[in-house]
Amino acid sequence: MVKVDLTGCATFFDASGPDFAAAAAAHRMLSEKTGKGAEFTGWTSLPQDIRRRELKGILSIANKIRSRSKALVVVGIGGSYLGARGAIELLRPYAKEGDTRVFFVGNGLSADYINGVIEQLGDDDFDVNVISKSGTTLEPALSFRVFRQLLEKKYGSSAKRHIFATTDANRGVLHDLARAEGWERFVVPDDVGGRYSVLSAVGLLPMAVAGIDVQAVIDAAIETFQALDLRSPENPAWQYAAARQHLYGRGYGIELLACYEPSFRFMAEWCKQLYGESEGKNGIGIYPDSLEYTADLHSMGQYIQDGPRTMFETVVSFEQPLTELKVPFVMGDGDKLNYLAGRDFDSVCFTAREAVKAAHIAGGVPNIGVSFEKRDERGFAELVCFFEQACAISGYMSGVNPFDQPGVEAYKKNMFRMLGKPE
Ligand code: PA5
């Protein structure tokens, strides 16, 4: 189970410490559905719901895609792609020979990027999973046009059997199109916003195609949400939410989410969207940033150690490495590294982590540790449930609605006007 370590912040707290009574009240609002945006809290029961409703269908389509296609092109942006991309990079960072590769498009407007994916597909058989709750988001809708045409050129009238649409159950442009064209459909539940949707078909279909055991993910998620229902300051979600709100109140307005596993990069992007979109509103909110250690210590380390003292660090770690690698012994010791010979890289990394933590704390950066046992299906499920629940509690503690994103509309309005979209 997830563990939160607040010992690295203790000296930065004031005498009152984190407000666990406020965390308890926020948790109650979430579970009793009395808080703002309660109509979008369906993610709290999503694992059970998906197991009952759609999991079988997702697994069967994923198997079909894996057996017939070399690639799946996933079209989506924001909450409609970051979770799946994060999961695949975390759990299956290197595709093996014979695996169905998963490409992500529709998360930008770069012609070079889209053409690059088309080039990599070559003549390979492929399927498309277009994901959009609203169906009107420009970036995925434009990319989908391109890949739909490719499918039609390649497969003619059978193209429709290669398109899978994940969208609203009852309405929207994509829903209507899918129904009219006869594409297989999966659902983004009405009561689940994009950034909380990774444990629905939005995340699970691409993950299953990439070879992730999504059944194990869902089983572990059910257990984790049960465990996180604990009503006490022992609850790791309370600890994390209350600590970050306390630090925010003391002037630490930037959170650096760091991890020593490069494969965590897109999970960090997922976390950034989750927290940024949930909390940054009404003129308040912790700014979420992410760093990859130790690489970024050689680019951003100076700033963290010595820049403005407005940052706190949240370091995600996985306790058990999946593989071993020993530092080799070298005759002659020309590079003077034999003092490390025979040590596992993981133990060197652990020492580096402790050294960085001590240096940053001494430099005035509070440190929160969040650890999971292993970088596997269970670890992923725990990570998702923990960060989602803590985000909702933290958002309620700050007084915002953690489930809306009114600010995202501003750029869209300008863009559509400037592109000449008819009213
Ligand atoms: O979290 C959110 O709601 C957003 O990130 C959306 O997922 C994103 O804007 C994509 O929207 P849609 O799925 O409607 O295309």
CSV table of C-alpha atoms and ligand atoms in Angstrom, one decimal:
chain,number,residue,atom,x,y,z
A,1,MET,CA,0.0,0.0,0.0
A,2,VAL,CA,1.0,3.6,-0.6
A,3,LYS,CA,3.1,5.2,2.2
A,4,VAL,CA,3.5,9.0,2.8
A,5,ASP,CA,6.5,10.2,4.6
A,6,LEU,CA,6.2,13.7,6.1
A,7,THR,CA,9.4,13.7,8.1
A,8,GLY,CA,11.1,15.9,5.5
A,9,CYS,CA,8.5,18.7,6.0
A,10,ALA,CA,8.2,18.6,9.8
A,11,THR,CA,10.6,21.5,10.3
A,12,PHE,CA,8.6,23.6,7.8
A,13,PHE,CA,5.3,23.2,9.5
A,14,ASP,CA,4.1,25.8,12.0
A,15,ALA,CA,3.0,24.7,15.5
A,16,SER,CA,-0.5,23.8,14.4
A,17,GLY,CA,0.7,21.5,11.7
A,18,PRO,CA,-1.4,20.1,8.8
A,19,ASP,CA,-5.2,20.5,9.3
A,20,PHE,CA,-6.5,16.9,9.6
A,21,ALA,CA,-9.9,18.1,10.7
A,22,ALA,CA,-10.3,20.0,7.4
A,23,ALA,CA,-9.1,16.8,5.5
A,24,ALA,CA,-11.7,14.8,7.4
A,25,ALA,CA,-14.4,17.3,6.4
A,26,ALA,CA,-13.3,17.3,2.8
A,27,HIS,CA,-13.3,13.5,2.8
A,28,ARG,CA,-16.9,13.6,4.1
A,29,MET,CA,-18.0,16.0,1.4
A,30,LEU,CA,-16.5,13.7,-1.2
A,31,SER,CA,-18.1,10.5,0.1
A,32,GLU,CA,-21.4,12.0,1.0
A,33,LYS,CA,-21.5,13.8,-2.4
A,34,THR,CA,-22.3,17.2,-0.7
A,35,GLY,CA,-19.3,19.2,-2.1
A,36,LYS,CA,-19.0,21.3,-5.3
A,37,GLY,CA,-19.1,19.3,-8.5
A,38,ALA,CA,-20.5,16.2,-6.7
A,39,GLU,CA,-22.1,15.1,-9.9
A,40,PHE,CA,-18.6,14.4,-11.2
A,41,THR,CA,-17.5,12.0,-8.5
A,42,GLY,CA,-18.4,8.8,-10.2
A,43,TRP,CA,-14.6,8.0,-10.4
A,44,THR,CA,-14.8,6.9,-6.7
A,45,SER,CA,-16.7,3.7,-7.8
A,46,LEU,CA,-15.4,3.5,-11.3
A,47,PRO,CA,-13.4,0.2,-10.7
A,48,GLN,CA,-16.4,-1.7,-9.5
A,49,ASP,CA,-18.7,-0.2,-12.2
A,50,ILE,CA,-16.3,-1.0,-15.0
A,51,ARG,CA,-15.8,-4.5,-13.8
A,52,ARG,CA,-19.6,-5.0,-13.9
A,53,ARG,CA,-20.2,-3.2,-17.2
A,54,GLU,CA,-17.5,-3.0,-19.7
A,55,LEU,CA,-14.3,-4.8,-18.7
A,56,LYS,CA,-15.1,-8.0,-20.6
A,57,GLY,CA,-15.8,-6.1,-23.8
A,58,ILE,CA,-12.6,-4.1,-23.4
A,59,LEU,CA,-10.6,-7.3,-23.0
A,60,SER,CA,-12.2,-9.0,-25.9
A,61,ILE,CA,-11.6,-6.0,-28.3
A,62,ALA,CA,-8.0,-5.6,-27.0
A,63,ASN,CA,-7.3,-9.2,-27.8
A,64,LYS,CA,-8.8,-8.8,-31.2
A,65,ILE,CA,-6.5,-5.8,-31.9
A,66,ARG,CA,-3.5,-7.5,-30.5
A,67,SER,CA,-4.0,-10.5,-32.6
A,68,ARG,CA,-4.6,-8.7,-35.9
A,69,SER,CA,-2.7,-5.4,-35.8
A,70,LYS,CA,0.9,-4.2,-35.4
A,71,ALA,CA,-0.3,-0.9,-34.1
A,72,LEU,CA,-3.1,0.9,-32.3
A,73,VAL,CA,-3.4,4.7,-32.9
A,74,VAL,CA,-5.0,6.3,-29.9
A,75,VAL,CA,-6.5,9.7,-30.7
A,76,GLY,CA,-7.1,12.0,-27.7
A,77,ILE,CA,-5.9,14.9,-25.6
A,78,GLY,CA,-5.7,15.8,-21.9
A,79,GLY,CA,-7.7,13.4,-19.7
A,80,SER,CA,-8.5,11.4,-22.8
A,81,TYR,CA,-4.9,10.3,-23.3
A,82,LEU,CA,-2.5,11.1,-20.5
A,83,GLY,CA,-3.5,8.3,-18.2
A,84,ALA,CA,-3.1,5.6,-20.8
A,85,ARG,CA,0.2,7.0,-22.0
A,86,GLY,CA,1.4,7.3,-18.4
A,87,ALA,CA,0.5,3.7,-17.6
A,88,ILE,CA,2.0,2.3,-20.8
A,89,GLU,CA,5.3,4.2,-20.3
A,90,LEU,CA,5.4,3.2,-16.6
A,91,LEU,CA,4.6,-0.5,-17.0
A,92,ARG,CA,5.6,-1.4,-20.5
A,93,PRO,CA,8.3,1.3,-21.4
A,94,TYR,CA,9.9,-1.0,-24.0
A,95,ALA,CA,7.7,-2.7,-26.5
A,96,LYS,CA,8.9,-6.3,-27.2
A,97,GLU,CA,9.2,-8.0,-30.6
A,98,GLY,CA,5.7,-8.9,-31.7
A,99,ASP,CA,3.9,-6.5,-29.4
A,100,THR,CA,1.2,-4.2,-30.8
A,101,ARG,CA,2.7,-0.8,-30.6
A,102,VAL,CA,0.5,2.1,-29.2
A,103,PHE,CA,0.9,5.5,-30.8
A,104,PHE,CA,-0.7,8.7,-29.4
A,105,VAL,CA,-2.0,11.4,-31.7
A,106,GLY,CA,-4.5,14.2,-31.4
A,107,ASN,CA,-2.7,15.8,-28.4
A,108,GLY,CA,-1.4,18.7,-30.5
A,109,LEU,CA,-1.6,20.3,-34.0
A,110,SER,CA,1.9,19.5,-35.3
A,111,ALA,CA,1.9,18.3,-38.9
A,112,ASP,CA,5.4,16.9,-38.5
A,113,TYR,CA,4.4,14.8,-35.5
A,114,ILE,CA,1.3,13.4,-37.3
A,115,ASN,CA,3.3,12.7,-40.4
A,116,GLY,CA,6.0,11.0,-38.3
A,117,VAL,CA,3.4,8.6,-36.8
A,118,ILE,CA,2.1,7.8,-40.3
A,119,GLU,CA,5.7,7.1,-41.5
A,120,GLN,CA,6.2,4.8,-38.6
A,121,LEU,CA,3.0,2.9,-39.3
A,122,GLY,CA,4.2,2.2,-42.8
A,123,ASP,CA,2.2,-0.6,-44.4
A,124,ASP,CA,1.4,-2.2,-41.0
A,125,ASP,CA,-2.1,-3.2,-40.1
A,126,PHE,CA,-3.5,-0.9,-37.5
A,127,ASP,CA,-6.6,0.1,-35.6
A,128,VAL,CA,-7.8,3.4,-34.2
A,129,ASN,CA,-9.2,4.2,-30.8
A,130,VAL,CA,-10.7,7.7,-30.9
A,131,ILE,CA,-11.3,9.1,-27.4
A,132,SER,CA,-13.3,12.3,-26.7
A,133,LYS,CA,-16.0,12.8,-24.2
A,134,SER,CA,-17.3,15.9,-25.8
A,135,GLY,CA,-16.5,14.9,-29.3
A,136,THR,CA,-15.8,18.6,-30.2
A,137,THR,CA,-12.2,19.0,-29.2
A,138,LEU,CA,-10.4,20.3,-32.2
A,139,GLU,CA,-7.0,18.6,-31.8
A,140,PRO,CA,-8.2,15.0,-31.7
A,141,ALA,CA,-11.1,15.6,-34.1
A,142,LEU,CA,-8.6,16.8,-36.8
A,143,SER,CA,-6.2,14.0,-36.2
A,144,PHE,CA,-9.0,11.5,-36.4
A,145,ARG,CA,-10.0,12.8,-39.8
A,146,VAL,CA,-6.5,12.0,-41.0
A,147,PHE,CA,-6.3,8.5,-39.6
A,148,ARG,CA,-9.9,7.6,-40.5
A,149,GLN,CA,-9.0,8.5,-44.1
A,150,LEU,CA,-5.9,6.3,-43.9
A,151,LEU,CA,-8.0,3.4,-42.7
A,152,GLU,CA,-10.5,3.9,-45.5
A,153,LYS,CA,-7.8,3.9,-48.1
A,154,LYS,CA,-6.3,0.8,-46.6
A,155,TYR,CA,-9.3,-1.3,-45.7
A,156,GLY,CA,-12.1,0.2,-47.9
A,157,SER,CA,-15.6,-0.6,-46.6
A,158,SER,CA,-14.1,-2.7,-43.8
A,159,ALA,CA,-12.4,0.4,-42.3
A,160,LYS,CA,-15.3,0.7,-39.8
A,161,ARG,CA,-14.3,-2.5,-38.1
A,162,HIS,CA,-10.9,-0.9,-37.3
A,163,ILE,CA,-12.4,2.1,-35.5
A,164,PHE,CA,-13.3,2.1,-31.8
A,165,ALA,CA,-14.9,5.2,-30.3
A,166,THR,CA,-14.7,6.0,-26.6
A,167,THR,CA,-17.2,8.8,-25.9
A,168,ASP,CA,-20.3,9.9,-24.0
A,169,ALA,CA,-23.0,7.2,-23.7
A,170,ASN,CA,-25.8,9.2,-25.1
A,171,ARG,CA,-24.8,12.4,-26.9
A,172,GLY,CA,-22.2,14.4,-28.7
A,173,VAL,CA,-20.7,14.6,-32.2
A,174,LEU,CA,-18.5,11.6,-31.8
A,175,HIS,CA,-21.3,9.5,-30.2
A,176,ASP,CA,-23.6,10.4,-33.1
A,177,LEU,CA,-21.0,9.7,-35.8
A,178,ALA,CA,-20.1,6.4,-34.2
A,179,ARG,CA,-23.7,5.3,-34.1
A,180,ALA,CA,-24.3,6.4,-37.7
A,181,GLU,CA,-21.2,4.7,-39.0
A,182,GLY,CA,-21.5,1.5,-36.9
A,183,TRP,CA,-18.2,1.8,-35.0
A,184,GLU,CA,-17.9,-0.1,-31.8
A,185,ARG,CA,-18.4,2.2,-28.8
A,186,PHE,CA,-17.0,2.4,-25.3
A,187,VAL,CA,-18.3,4.8,-22.7
A,188,VAL,CA,-16.8,7.8,-20.8
A,189,PRO,CA,-19.3,7.8,-17.9
A,190,ASP,CA,-21.4,11.0,-17.5
A,191,ASP,CA,-20.3,11.4,-13.9
A,192,VAL,CA,-16.5,11.1,-14.5
A,193,GLY,CA,-14.4,14.0,-15.9
A,194,GLY,CA,-11.6,13.5,-18.3
A,195,ARG,CA,-8.7,13.7,-15.9
A,196,TYR,CA,-10.4,11.2,-13.5
A,197,SER,CA,-11.2,8.7,-16.3
A,198,VAL,CA,-8.1,6.5,-16.6
A,199,LEU,CA,-9.8,3.5,-15.0
A,200,SER,CA,-12.6,3.6,-17.5
A,201,ALA,CA,-12.4,2.4,-21.2
A,202,VAL,CA,-10.5,5.7,-21.8
A,203,GLY,CA,-7.4,4.3,-20.2
A,204,LEU,CA,-8.1,0.6,-20.1
A,205,LEU,CA,-8.4,-0.2,-23.8
A,206,PRO,CA,-5.1,1.2,-24.9
A,207,MET,CA,-3.4,-0.3,-21.7
A,208,ALA,CA,-4.8,-3.7,-22.5
A,209,VAL,CA,-3.6,-3.5,-26.1
A,210,ALA,CA,-0.2,-2.7,-24.8
A,211,GLY,CA,-0.2,-5.9,-22.8
A,212,ILE,CA,-1.0,-4.5,-19.3
A,213,ASP,CA,-3.1,-6.8,-17.1
A,214,VAL,CA,-6.0,-4.4,-16.7
A,215,GLN,CA,-8.0,-7.0,-14.7
A,216,ALA,CA,-5.3,-6.9,-12.1
A,217,VAL,CA,-5.3,-3.1,-12.2
A,218,ILE,CA,-9.0,-3.0,-11.6
A,219,ASP,CA,-8.9,-5.6,-8.8
A,220,ALA,CA,-6.1,-3.6,-7.0
A,221,ALA,CA,-8.0,-0.3,-7.6
A,222,ILE,CA,-11.1,-1.7,-5.8
A,223,GLU,CA,-9.0,-2.7,-2.8
A,224,THR,CA,-7.1,0.6,-2.8
A,225,PHE,CA,-10.2,2.8,-2.8
A,226,GLN,CA,-11.5,0.7,0.1
A,227,ALA,CA,-8.2,1.2,2.1
A,228,LEU,CA,-8.2,4.9,1.3
A,229,ASP,CA,-11.7,5.2,2.9
A,230,LEU,CA,-9.9,5.2,6.3
A,231,ARG,CA,-11.2,8.1,8.4
A,232,SER,CA,-8.1,9.0,10.3
A,233,PRO,CA,-4.8,11.0,10.0
A,234,GLU,CA,-3.2,7.6,9.2
A,235,ASN,CA,-4.9,7.8,5.8
A,236,PRO,CA,-2.0,8.6,3.3
A,237,ALA,CA,-4.4,10.7,1.1
A,238,TRP,CA,-5.2,12.9,4.1
A,239,GLN,CA,-1.5,13.2,5.0
A,240,TYR,CA,-0.5,14.3,1.5
A,241,ALA,CA,-3.5,16.6,1.0
A,242,ALA,CA,-3.2,18.2,4.4
A,243,ALA,CA,0.6,18.6,4.2
A,244,ARG,CA,0.5,20.3,0.7
A,245,GLN,CA,-2.3,22.7,1.8
A,246,HIS,CA,-0.4,23.5,5.0
A,247,LEU,CA,2.8,24.2,3.0
A,248,TYR,CA,0.8,26.3,0.5
A,249,GLY,CA,-0.5,28.4,3.3
A,250,ARG,CA,3.1,29.0,4.4
A,251,GLY,CA,4.2,30.4,1.0
A,252,TYR,CA,5.2,27.2,-0.8
A,253,GLY,CA,3.2,27.6,-4.0
A,254,ILE,CA,5.1,25.3,-6.3
A,255,GLU,CA,5.1,21.5,-6.1
A,256,LEU,CA,8.0,19.7,-7.8
A,257,LEU,CA,6.8,16.1,-8.4
A,258,ALA,CA,10.0,14.1,-8.8
A,259,CYS,CA,10.8,10.5,-9.5
A,260,TYR,CA,14.0,8.5,-10.0
A,261,GLU,CA,12.4,6.3,-12.6
A,262,PRO,CA,12.5,7.8,-16.1
A,263,SER,CA,9.4,5.7,-17.0
A,264,PHE,CA,7.4,7.8,-14.6
A,265,ARG,CA,7.6,10.8,-16.9
A,266,PHE,CA,4.1,10.6,-18.4
A,267,MET,CA,2.5,9.6,-15.1
A,268,ALA,CA,3.9,12.9,-13.8
A,269,GLU,CA,2.2,14.6,-16.8
A,270,TRP,CA,-1.0,12.9,-15.7
A,271,CYS,CA,-0.6,14.1,-12.2
A,272,LYS,CA,0.1,17.6,-13.3
A,273,GLN,CA,-3.1,17.7,-15.3
A,274,LEU,CA,-5.0,16.2,-12.4
A,275,TYR,CA,-3.8,18.7,-9.9
A,276,GLY,CA,-3.4,21.8,-12.1
A,277,GLU,CA,-6.9,21.5,-13.6
A,278,SER,CA,-8.5,20.6,-10.3
A,279,GLU,CA,-6.9,23.2,-8.1
A,280,GLY,CA,-5.8,26.2,-10.2
A,281,LYS,CA,-8.8,28.4,-10.2
A,282,ASN,CA,-10.3,31.5,-8.5
A,283,GLY,CA,-6.8,33.0,-8.3
A,284,ILE,CA,-5.4,30.3,-6.1
A,285,GLY,CA,-3.7,26.9,-6.4
A,286,ILE,CA,-0.4,25.1,-6.1
A,287,TYR,CA,1.5,25.2,-9.4
A,288,PRO,CA,2.4,21.5,-10.2
A,289,ASP,CA,5.7,20.9,-12.0
A,290,SER,CA,7.6,17.7,-12.5
A,291,LEU,CA,11.3,16.6,-12.6
A,292,GLU,CA,13.1,13.5,-13.6
A,293,TYR,CA,15.9,12.6,-11.2
A,294,THR,CA,18.8,12.3,-11.3
A,295,ALA,CA,18.9,13.8,-14.8
A,296,ASP,CA,17.3,17.1,-13.9
A,297,LEU,CA,19.5,17.6,-10.9
A,298,HIS,CA,22.1,18.5,-13.5
A,299,SER,CA,19.9,21.1,-15.1
A,300,MET,CA,17.4,22.3,-12.5
A,301,GLY,CA,19.4,21.3,-9.3
A,302,GLN,CA,20.9,24.8,-8.9
A,303,TYR,CA,17.5,26.5,-9.0
A,304,ILE,CA,16.0,24.0,-6.5
A,305,GLN,CA,18.9,24.3,-4.1
A,306,ASP,CA,19.4,28.1,-4.3
A,307,GLY,CA,16.4,29.8,-6.1
A,308,PRO,CA,13.4,31.4,-4.5
A,309,ARG,CA,12.2,29.4,-1.5
A,310,THR,CA,8.7,28.9,-2.7
A,311,MET,CA,8.9,25.2,-3.8
A,312,PHE,CA,8.3,21.9,-2.0
A,313,GLU,CA,9.2,18.6,-3.4
A,314,THR,CA,7.1,15.4,-3.6
A,315,VAL,CA,9.3,12.4,-4.4
A,316,VAL,CA,7.6,9.3,-5.8
A,317,SER,CA,9.4,6.1,-5.3
A,318,PHE,CA,9.0,2.3,-5.9
A,319,GLU,CA,10.5,0.3,-3.1
A,320,GLN,CA,11.4,-2.9,-5.0
A,321,PRO,CA,13.3,-2.6,-8.3
A,322,LEU,CA,12.1,-5.0,-11.0
A,323,THR,CA,15.6,-6.0,-12.1
A,324,GLU,CA,19.1,-6.0,-10.7
A,325,LEU,CA,22.3,-4.4,-12.2
A,326,LYS,CA,25.6,-4.6,-10.4
A,327,VAL,CA,28.4,-2.1,-10.8
A,328,PRO,CA,31.2,-4.1,-12.5
A,329,PHE,CA,34.7,-4.4,-11.1
A,330,VAL,CA,37.4,-3.1,-13.4
A,331,MET,CA,41.0,-4.1,-13.2
A,332,GLY,CA,43.3,-1.2,-12.7
A,333,ASP,CA,40.5,1.1,-11.5
A,334,GLY,CA,41.3,3.8,-14.0
A,335,ASP,CA,38.1,5.6,-13.4
A,336,LYS,CA,38.5,5.2,-9.6
A,337,LEU,CA,35.0,3.7,-9.2
A,338,ASN,CA,35.9,0.3,-7.7
A,339,TYR,CA,34.8,1.5,-4.4
A,340,LEU,CA,31.3,0.9,-5.8
A,341,ALA,CA,32.1,-2.4,-7.5
A,342,GLY,CA,29.6,-5.1,-6.7
A,343,ARG,CA,26.9,-2.6,-5.5
A,344,ASP,CA,23.6,-2.7,-7.1
A,345,PHE,CA,22.6,0.4,-9.1
A,346,ASP,CA,19.4,0.5,-7.0
A,347,SER,CA,21.3,0.8,-3.8
A,348,VAL,CA,23.5,3.6,-5.3
A,349,CYS,CA,20.3,5.3,-6.4
A,350,PHE,CA,18.8,5.0,-2.9
A,351,THR,CA,21.9,6.7,-1.4
A,352,ALA,CA,21.7,9.4,-4.0
A,353,ARG,CA,18.0,9.9,-3.1
A,354,GLU,CA,18.8,10.3,0.6
A,355,ALA,CA,21.7,12.7,-0.2
A,356,VAL,CA,19.5,14.9,-2.5
A,357,LYS,CA,16.7,14.9,0.1
A,358,ALA,CA,19.0,16.1,2.9
A,359,ALA,CA,20.6,18.8,0.7
A,360,HIS,CA,17.3,20.1,-0.5
A,361,ILE,CA,15.8,20.2,3.0
A,362,ALA,CA,18.9,22.0,4.2
A,363,GLY,CA,18.4,24.4,1.3
A,364,GLY,CA,14.9,25.2,2.4
A,365,VAL,CA,12.8,22.8,0.3
A,366,PRO,CA,10.2,20.8,2.2
A,367,ASN,CA,10.1,17.2,1.1
A,368,ILE,CA,7.1,14.8,1.0
A,369,GLY,CA,7.8,11.1,0.2
A,370,VAL,CA,5.2,9.0,-1.5
A,371,SER,CA,6.2,5.4,-2.0
A,372,PHE,CA,4.7,2.3,-3.6
A,373,GLU,CA,5.9,-1.2,-3.4
A,374,LYS,CA,6.5,-2.1,-7.0
A,375,ARG,CA,6.3,-0.6,-10.5
A,376,ASP,CA,3.6,-3.1,-11.5
A,377,GLU,CA,-0.2,-3.3,-12.1
A,378,ARG,CA,-0.9,-3.0,-8.4
A,379,GLY,CA,1.5,-0.1,-7.9
A,380,PHE,CA,-0.1,1.7,-10.8
A,381,ALA,CA,-3.6,1.2,-9.4
A,382,GLU,CA,-2.5,2.4,-6.0
A,383,LEU,CA,-0.8,5.5,-7.5
A,384,VAL,CA,-3.9,6.4,-9.5
A,385,CYS,CA,-6.4,6.0,-6.6
A,386,PHE,CA,-4.1,7.7,-4.1
A,387,PHE,CA,-3.4,10.8,-6.3
A,388,GLU,CA,-7.1,11.1,-7.4
A,389,GLN,CA,-8.5,10.9,-3.9
A,390,ALA,CA,-5.8,13.2,-2.4
A,391,CYS,CA,-6.5,15.7,-5.2
A,392,ALA,CA,-10.2,15.8,-4.5
A,393,ILE,CA,-9.6,16.2,-0.7
A,394,SER,CA,-6.9,18.9,-1.3
A,395,GLY,CA,-9.2,20.8,-3.7
A,396,TYR,CA,-12.1,20.8,-1.3
A,397,MET,CA,-9.7,21.9,1.5
A,398,SER,CA,-8.8,24.9,-0.6
A,399,GLY,CA,-12.4,25.7,-1.2
A,400,VAL,CA,-12.5,25.1,-5.0
A,401,ASN,CA,-14.6,22.8,-7.2
A,402,PRO,CA,-12.0,20.1,-8.0
A,403,PHE,CA,-14.1,18.7,-10.9
A,404,ASP,CA,-14.6,21.6,-13.3
A,405,GLN,CA,-12.2,23.4,-15.7
A,406,PRO,CA,-13.9,26.6,-16.8
A,407,GLY,CA,-10.6,28.2,-17.6
A,408,VAL,CA,-9.8,25.7,-20.4
A,409,GLU,CA,-12.6,27.2,-22.6
A,410,ALA,CA,-10.9,30.6,-23.0
A,411,TYR,CA,-8.3,29.6,-25.5
A,412,LYS,CA,-10.8,27.4,-27.4
A,413,LYS,CA,-13.2,30.3,-27.9
A,414,ASN,CA,-10.4,32.5,-29.3
A,415,MET,CA,-9.1,29.8,-31.5
A,416,PHE,CA,-12.4,28.9,-33.0
A,417,ARG,CA,-13.2,32.5,-33.6
A,418,MET,CA,-9.9,33.1,-35.3
A,419,LEU,CA,-10.2,30.0,-37.4
A,420,GLY,CA,-13.6,31.2,-38.6
A,421,LYS,CA,-15.7,28.4,-37.1
A,422,PRO,CA,-19.4,29.0,-38.1
A,423,GLU,CA,-21.6,29.9,-35.1
B,1,PA5,O1,-9.9,16.6,-17.9
B,1,PA5,C1,-10.5,17.1,-18.8
B,1,PA5,O2,-11.8,17.2,-18.8
B,1,PA5,C2,-9.8,17.5,-20.1
B,1,PA5,O3,-8.5,17.3,-20.1
B,1,PA5,C3,-10.4,16.7,-21.3
B,1,PA5,O4,-10.1,15.4,-21.1
B,1,PA5,C4,-9.7,17.2,-22.6
B,1,PA5,O5,-9.9,18.5,-22.8
B,1,PA5,C5,-10.3,16.4,-23.7
B,1,PA5,O6,-11.7,16.6,-23.8
B,1,PA5,P1,-12.6,15.6,-24.6
B,1,PA5,O7,-12.4,14.2,-24.1
B,1,PA5,O8,-14.0,16.1,-24.5
B,1,PA5,O9,-12.1,15.7,-26.1
